[in-house]
mmCIF file of C-alpha atoms in Angstrom:
data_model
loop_
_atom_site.group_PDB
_atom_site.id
_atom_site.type_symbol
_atom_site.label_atom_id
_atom_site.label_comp_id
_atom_site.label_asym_id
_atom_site.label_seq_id
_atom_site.Cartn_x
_atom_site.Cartn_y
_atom_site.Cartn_z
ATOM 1 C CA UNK A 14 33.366 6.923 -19.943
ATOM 2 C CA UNK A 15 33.822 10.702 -20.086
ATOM 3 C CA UNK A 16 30.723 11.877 -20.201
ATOM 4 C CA UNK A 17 28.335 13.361 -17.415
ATOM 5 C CA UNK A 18 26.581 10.682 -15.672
ATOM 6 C CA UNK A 19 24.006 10.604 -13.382
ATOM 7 C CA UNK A 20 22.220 7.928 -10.899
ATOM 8 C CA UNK A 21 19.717 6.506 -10.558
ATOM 9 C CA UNK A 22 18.126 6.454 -13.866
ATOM 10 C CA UNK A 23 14.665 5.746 -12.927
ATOM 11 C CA UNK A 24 13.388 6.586 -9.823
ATOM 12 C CA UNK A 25 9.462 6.012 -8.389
ATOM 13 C CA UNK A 26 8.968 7.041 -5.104
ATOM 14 C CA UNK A 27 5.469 8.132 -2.753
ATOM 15 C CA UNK A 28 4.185 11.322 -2.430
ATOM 16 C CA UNK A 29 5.859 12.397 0.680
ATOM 17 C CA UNK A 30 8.594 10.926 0.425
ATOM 18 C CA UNK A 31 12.958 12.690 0.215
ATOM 19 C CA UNK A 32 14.413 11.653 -3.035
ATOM 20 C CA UNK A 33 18.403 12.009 -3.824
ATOM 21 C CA UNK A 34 19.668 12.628 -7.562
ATOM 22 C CA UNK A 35 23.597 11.977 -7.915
ATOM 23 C CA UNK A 36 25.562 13.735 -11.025
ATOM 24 C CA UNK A 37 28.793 12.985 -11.852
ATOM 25 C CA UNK A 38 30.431 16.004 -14.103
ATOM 26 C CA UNK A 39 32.890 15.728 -16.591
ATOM 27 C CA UNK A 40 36.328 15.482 -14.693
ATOM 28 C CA UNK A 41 38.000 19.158 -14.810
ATOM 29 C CA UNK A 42 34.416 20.779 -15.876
ATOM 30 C CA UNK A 43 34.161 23.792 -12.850
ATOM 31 C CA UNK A 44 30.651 24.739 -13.866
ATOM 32 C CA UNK A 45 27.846 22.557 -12.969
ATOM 33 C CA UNK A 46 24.114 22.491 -13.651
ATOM 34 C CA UNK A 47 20.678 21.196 -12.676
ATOM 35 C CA UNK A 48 17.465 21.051 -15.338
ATOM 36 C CA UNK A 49 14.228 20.145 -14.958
ATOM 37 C CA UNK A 50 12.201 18.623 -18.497
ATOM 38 C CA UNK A 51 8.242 17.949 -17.788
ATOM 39 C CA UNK A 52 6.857 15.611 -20.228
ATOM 40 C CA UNK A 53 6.538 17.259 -23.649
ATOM 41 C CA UNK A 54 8.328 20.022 -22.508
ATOM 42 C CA UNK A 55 11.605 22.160 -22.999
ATOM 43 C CA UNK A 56 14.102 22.567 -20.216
ATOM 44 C CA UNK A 57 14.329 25.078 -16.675
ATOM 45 C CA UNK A 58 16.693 25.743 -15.468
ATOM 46 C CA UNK A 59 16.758 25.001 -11.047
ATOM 47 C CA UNK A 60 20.590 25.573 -9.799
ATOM 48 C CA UNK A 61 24.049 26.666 -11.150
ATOM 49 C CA UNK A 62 27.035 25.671 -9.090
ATOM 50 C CA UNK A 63 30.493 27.259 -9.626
ATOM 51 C CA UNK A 64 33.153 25.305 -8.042
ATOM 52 C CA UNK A 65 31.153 23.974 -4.378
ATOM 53 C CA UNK A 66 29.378 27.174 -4.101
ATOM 54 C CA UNK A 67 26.507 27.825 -5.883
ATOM 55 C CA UNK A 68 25.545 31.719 -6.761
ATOM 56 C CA UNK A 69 22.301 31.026 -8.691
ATOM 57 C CA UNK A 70 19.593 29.144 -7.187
ATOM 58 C CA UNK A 71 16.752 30.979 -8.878
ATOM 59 C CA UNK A 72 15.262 27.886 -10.467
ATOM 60 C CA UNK A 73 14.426 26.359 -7.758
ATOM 61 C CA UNK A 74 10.904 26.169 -6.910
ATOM 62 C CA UNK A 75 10.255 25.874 -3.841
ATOM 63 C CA UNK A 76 12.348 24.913 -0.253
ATOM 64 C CA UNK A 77 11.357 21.695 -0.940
ATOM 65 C CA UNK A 78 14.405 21.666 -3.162
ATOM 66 C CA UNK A 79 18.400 21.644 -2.310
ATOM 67 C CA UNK A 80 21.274 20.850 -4.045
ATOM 68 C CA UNK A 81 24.937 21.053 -2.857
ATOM 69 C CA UNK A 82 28.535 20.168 -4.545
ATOM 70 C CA UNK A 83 31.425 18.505 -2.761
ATOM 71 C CA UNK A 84 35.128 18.247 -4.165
ATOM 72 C CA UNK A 85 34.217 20.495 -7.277
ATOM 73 C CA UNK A 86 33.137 17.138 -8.492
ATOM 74 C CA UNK A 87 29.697 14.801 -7.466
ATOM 75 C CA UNK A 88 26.326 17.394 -6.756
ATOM 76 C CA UNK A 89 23.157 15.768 -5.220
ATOM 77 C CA UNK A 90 19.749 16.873 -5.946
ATOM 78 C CA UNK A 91 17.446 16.728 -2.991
ATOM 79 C CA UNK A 92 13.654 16.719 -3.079
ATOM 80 C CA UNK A 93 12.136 16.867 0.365
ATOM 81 C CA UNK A 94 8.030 15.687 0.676
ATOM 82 C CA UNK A 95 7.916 14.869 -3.284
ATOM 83 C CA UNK A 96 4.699 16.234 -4.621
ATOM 84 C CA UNK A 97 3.290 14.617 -7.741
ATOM 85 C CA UNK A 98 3.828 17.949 -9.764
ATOM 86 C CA UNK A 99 7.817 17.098 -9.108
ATOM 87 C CA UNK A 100 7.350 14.332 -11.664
ATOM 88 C CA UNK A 101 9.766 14.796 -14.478
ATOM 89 C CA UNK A 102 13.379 14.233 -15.616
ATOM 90 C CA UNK A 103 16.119 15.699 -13.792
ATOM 91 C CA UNK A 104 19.252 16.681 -15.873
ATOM 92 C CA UNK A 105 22.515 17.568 -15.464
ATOM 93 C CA UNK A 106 24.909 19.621 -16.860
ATOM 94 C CA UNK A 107 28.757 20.602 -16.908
ATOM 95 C CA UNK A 108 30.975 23.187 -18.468
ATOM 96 C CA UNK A 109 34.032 23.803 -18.505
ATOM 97 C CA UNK A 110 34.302 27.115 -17.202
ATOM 98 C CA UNK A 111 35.894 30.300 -18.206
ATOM 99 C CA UNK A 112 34.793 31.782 -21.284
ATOM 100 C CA UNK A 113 33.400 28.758 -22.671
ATOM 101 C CA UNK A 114 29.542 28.104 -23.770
ATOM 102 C CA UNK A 115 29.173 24.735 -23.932
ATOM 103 C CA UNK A 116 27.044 22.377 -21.377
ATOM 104 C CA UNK A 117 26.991 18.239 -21.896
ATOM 105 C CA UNK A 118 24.467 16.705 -20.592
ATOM 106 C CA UNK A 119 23.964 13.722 -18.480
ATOM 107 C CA UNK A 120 21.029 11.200 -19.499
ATOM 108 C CA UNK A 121 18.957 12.132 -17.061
ATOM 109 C CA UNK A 122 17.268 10.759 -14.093
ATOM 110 C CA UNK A 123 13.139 10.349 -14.424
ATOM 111 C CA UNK A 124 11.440 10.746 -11.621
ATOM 112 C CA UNK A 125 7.965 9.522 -10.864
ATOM 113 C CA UNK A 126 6.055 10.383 -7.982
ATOM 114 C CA UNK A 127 3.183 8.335 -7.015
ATOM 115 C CA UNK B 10 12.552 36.789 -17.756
ATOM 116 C CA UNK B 11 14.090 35.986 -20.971
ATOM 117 C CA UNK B 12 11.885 33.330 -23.309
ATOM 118 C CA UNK B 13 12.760 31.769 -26.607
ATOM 119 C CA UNK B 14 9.910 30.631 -28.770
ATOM 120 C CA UNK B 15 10.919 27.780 -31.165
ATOM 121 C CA UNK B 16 8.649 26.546 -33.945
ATOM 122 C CA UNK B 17 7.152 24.227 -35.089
ATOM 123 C CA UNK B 18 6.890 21.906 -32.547
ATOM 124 C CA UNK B 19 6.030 19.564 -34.628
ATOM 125 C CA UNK B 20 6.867 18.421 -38.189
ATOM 126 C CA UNK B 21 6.401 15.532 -40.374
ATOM 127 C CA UNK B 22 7.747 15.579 -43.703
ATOM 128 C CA UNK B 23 9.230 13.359 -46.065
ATOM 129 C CA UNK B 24 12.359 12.240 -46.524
ATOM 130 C CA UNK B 25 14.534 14.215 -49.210
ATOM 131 C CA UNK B 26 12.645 17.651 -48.152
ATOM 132 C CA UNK B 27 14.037 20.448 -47.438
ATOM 133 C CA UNK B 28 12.676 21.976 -43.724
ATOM 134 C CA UNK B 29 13.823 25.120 -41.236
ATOM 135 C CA UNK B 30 13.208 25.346 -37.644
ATOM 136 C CA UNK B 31 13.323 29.206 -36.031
ATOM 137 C CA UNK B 32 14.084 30.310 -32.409
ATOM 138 C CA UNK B 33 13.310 34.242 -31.741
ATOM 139 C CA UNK B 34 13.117 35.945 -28.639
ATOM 140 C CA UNK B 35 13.169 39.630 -28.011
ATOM 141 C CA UNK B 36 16.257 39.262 -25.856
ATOM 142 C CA UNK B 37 19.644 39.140 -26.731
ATOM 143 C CA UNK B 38 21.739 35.995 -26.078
ATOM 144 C CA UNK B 39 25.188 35.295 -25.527
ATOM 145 C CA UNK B 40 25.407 32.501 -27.508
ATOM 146 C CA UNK B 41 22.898 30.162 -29.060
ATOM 147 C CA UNK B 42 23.091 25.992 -28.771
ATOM 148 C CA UNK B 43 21.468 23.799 -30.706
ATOM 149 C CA UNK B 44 20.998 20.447 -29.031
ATOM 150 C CA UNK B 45 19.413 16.694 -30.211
ATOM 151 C CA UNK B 46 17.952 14.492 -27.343
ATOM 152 C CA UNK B 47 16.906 11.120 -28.407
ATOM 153 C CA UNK B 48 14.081 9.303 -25.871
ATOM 154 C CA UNK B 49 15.836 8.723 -22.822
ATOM 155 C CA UNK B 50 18.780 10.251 -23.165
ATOM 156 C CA UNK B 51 20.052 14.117 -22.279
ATOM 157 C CA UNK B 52 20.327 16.460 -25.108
ATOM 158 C CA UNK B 53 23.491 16.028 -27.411
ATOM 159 C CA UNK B 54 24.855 19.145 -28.334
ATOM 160 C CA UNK B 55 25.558 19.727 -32.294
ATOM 161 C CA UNK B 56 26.443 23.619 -32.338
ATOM 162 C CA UNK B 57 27.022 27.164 -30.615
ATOM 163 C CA UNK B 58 27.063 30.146 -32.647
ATOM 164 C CA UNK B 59 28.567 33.008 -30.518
ATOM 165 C CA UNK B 60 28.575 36.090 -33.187
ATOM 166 C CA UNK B 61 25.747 37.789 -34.685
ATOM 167 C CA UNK B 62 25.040 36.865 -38.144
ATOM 168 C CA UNK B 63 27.085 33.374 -37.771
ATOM 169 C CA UNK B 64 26.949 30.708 -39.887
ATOM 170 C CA UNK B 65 27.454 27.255 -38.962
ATOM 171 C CA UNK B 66 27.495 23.927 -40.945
ATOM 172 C CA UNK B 67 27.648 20.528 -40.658
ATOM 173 C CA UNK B 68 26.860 18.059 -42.874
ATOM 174 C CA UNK B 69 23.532 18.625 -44.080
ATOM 175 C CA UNK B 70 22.676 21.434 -40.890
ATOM 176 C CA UNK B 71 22.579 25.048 -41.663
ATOM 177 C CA UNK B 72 23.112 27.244 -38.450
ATOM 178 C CA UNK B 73 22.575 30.784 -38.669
ATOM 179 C CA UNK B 74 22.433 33.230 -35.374
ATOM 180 C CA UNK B 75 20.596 36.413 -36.158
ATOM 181 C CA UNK B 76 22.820 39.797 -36.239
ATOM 182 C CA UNK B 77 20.895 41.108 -33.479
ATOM 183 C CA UNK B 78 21.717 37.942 -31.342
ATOM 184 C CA UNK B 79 17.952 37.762 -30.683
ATOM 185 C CA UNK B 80 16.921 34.591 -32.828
ATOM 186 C CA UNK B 81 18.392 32.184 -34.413
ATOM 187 C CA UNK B 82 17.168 28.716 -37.068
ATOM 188 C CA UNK B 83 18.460 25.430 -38.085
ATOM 189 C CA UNK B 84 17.901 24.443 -41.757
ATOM 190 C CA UNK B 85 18.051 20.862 -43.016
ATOM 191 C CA UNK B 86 18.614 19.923 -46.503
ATOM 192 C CA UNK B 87 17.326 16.624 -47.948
ATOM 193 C CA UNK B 88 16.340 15.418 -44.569
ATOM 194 C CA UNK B 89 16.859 11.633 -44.286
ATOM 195 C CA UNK B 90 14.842 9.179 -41.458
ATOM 196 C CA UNK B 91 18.047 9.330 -39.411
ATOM 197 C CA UNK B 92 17.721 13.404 -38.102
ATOM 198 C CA UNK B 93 14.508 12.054 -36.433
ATOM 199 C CA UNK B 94 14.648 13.588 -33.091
ATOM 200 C CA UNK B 95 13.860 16.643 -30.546
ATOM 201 C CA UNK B 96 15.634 19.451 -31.524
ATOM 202 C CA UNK B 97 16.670 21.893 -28.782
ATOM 203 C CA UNK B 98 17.342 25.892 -28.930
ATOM 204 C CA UNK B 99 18.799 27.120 -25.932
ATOM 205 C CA UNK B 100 20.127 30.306 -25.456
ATOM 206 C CA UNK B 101 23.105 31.614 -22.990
ATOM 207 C CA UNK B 102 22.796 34.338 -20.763
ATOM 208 C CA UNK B 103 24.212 37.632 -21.283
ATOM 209 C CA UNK B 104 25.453 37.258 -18.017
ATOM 210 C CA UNK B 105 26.567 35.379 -14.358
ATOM 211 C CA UNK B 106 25.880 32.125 -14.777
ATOM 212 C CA UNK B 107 25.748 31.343 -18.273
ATOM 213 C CA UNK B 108 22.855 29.366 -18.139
ATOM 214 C CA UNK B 109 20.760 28.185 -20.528
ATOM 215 C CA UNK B 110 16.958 29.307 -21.694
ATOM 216 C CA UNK B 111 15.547 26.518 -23.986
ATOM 217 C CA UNK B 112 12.645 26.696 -26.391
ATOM 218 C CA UNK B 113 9.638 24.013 -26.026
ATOM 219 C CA UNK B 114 12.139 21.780 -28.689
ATOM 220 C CA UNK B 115 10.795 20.580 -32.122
ATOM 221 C CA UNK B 116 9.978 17.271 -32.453
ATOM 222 C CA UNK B 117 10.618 15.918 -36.061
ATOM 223 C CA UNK B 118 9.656 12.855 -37.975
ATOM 224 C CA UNK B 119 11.061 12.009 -41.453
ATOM 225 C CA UNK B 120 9.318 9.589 -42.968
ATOM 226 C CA UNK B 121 10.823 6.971 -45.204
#
């Protein structure tokens, strides 16, 4: 399909353990995002990426957390020594860039730390 | 930090009514999105309104961003079982990265 798409869907993993989240963007779609939604709860943003750089990381709460973008394309999430407060679902977004507004939004992985 | 407060965050009603679900912050926004996300699935985008005072329809949705570019609500006429969802605000920053603030989301239930 077209759409942003992200691996794996579910994910359950011990405390303590790295995790890796894989997003695929919408081909051609230069801006790239990473959201965080706790249960019952809106979204945060963690990381913006333009292109393979990524000049806003403010969301990101702690240095357990790291993301990086190869090719303008594929970005991995990485959670180092999950904590059980990590648990939640982990969504991407793209955009196309320029002056436009509009993010689409992968389905999400859910992670569960146990 | 910028916030957006959306409310309710809940609502039951039955089908037919008529219902209207409000964003506000006291910061201004580049644009305002209105997303849907069903369980299990990333939110589903169904409108940005970009100019103060904009008015946006579809279908049955009213849209309106406020002319201060501050707030913003989604009205629903003669809601049906099928708009069950989460309803998302989020709005765009002014600046650099464009990314998104979201409200808490309302979570709506029409009842046959």
């Amino acid at each position: 399909g077209a759409g942003v798409s992200q691996s794996p869907s579910n994910k359950v993993t011990e405390k303590g353990k790295d995790v890796e989240l894989r997003c695929d963007p919408i081909s051609g779609h230069t801006a790239l995002y990473w959201y965080r939604q706790r249960l019952g709860q809106g979204l945060e943003f963690l990381i913006y990426f333009q292109g393979n750089s990524a000049p806003d990381k403010s969301g990101l709460p702690s240095d357990r957390f790291s993301a990086e973008r190869t090719g303008e394309s594929v970005s991995t999430l990485t959670i180092q020594r999950t904590q059980q407060e990590d648990s939640a679902v982990y969504l991407c977004a793209s955009r196309r860039g320029g002056p436009s507004y509009e993010q689409y939004f992968g389905p999400g992985t859910r992670l569960t730390v146990t | 930090t910028q916030l957006l407060e959306q409310s309710p965050q809940f609502l039951s009603i039955q089908e037919g009514e008529n219902l209207t679900v409000y964003c506000n912050s006291s910061s201004v926004f580049s644009s305002l999105q209105w997303y849907r996300q069903e369980p299990g699935e990333g939110p589903v985008l169904l409108v940005t309104v970009v100019t103060g005072g904009e008015v946006k329809k579809l279908k049955r949705l009213t849209f309106q961003f406020g002319d201060a570019r501050k707030d913003s609500s989604l009205h629903i006429t003669a809601a049906q079982p099928g708009d069950t969802g989460l309803y998302l605000c989020a709005g765009g920053a002014l600046q650099g990265a464009q990314k998104l603030v979201f409200g808490q989301g309302t979570r709506l239930t029409i009842n046959p």
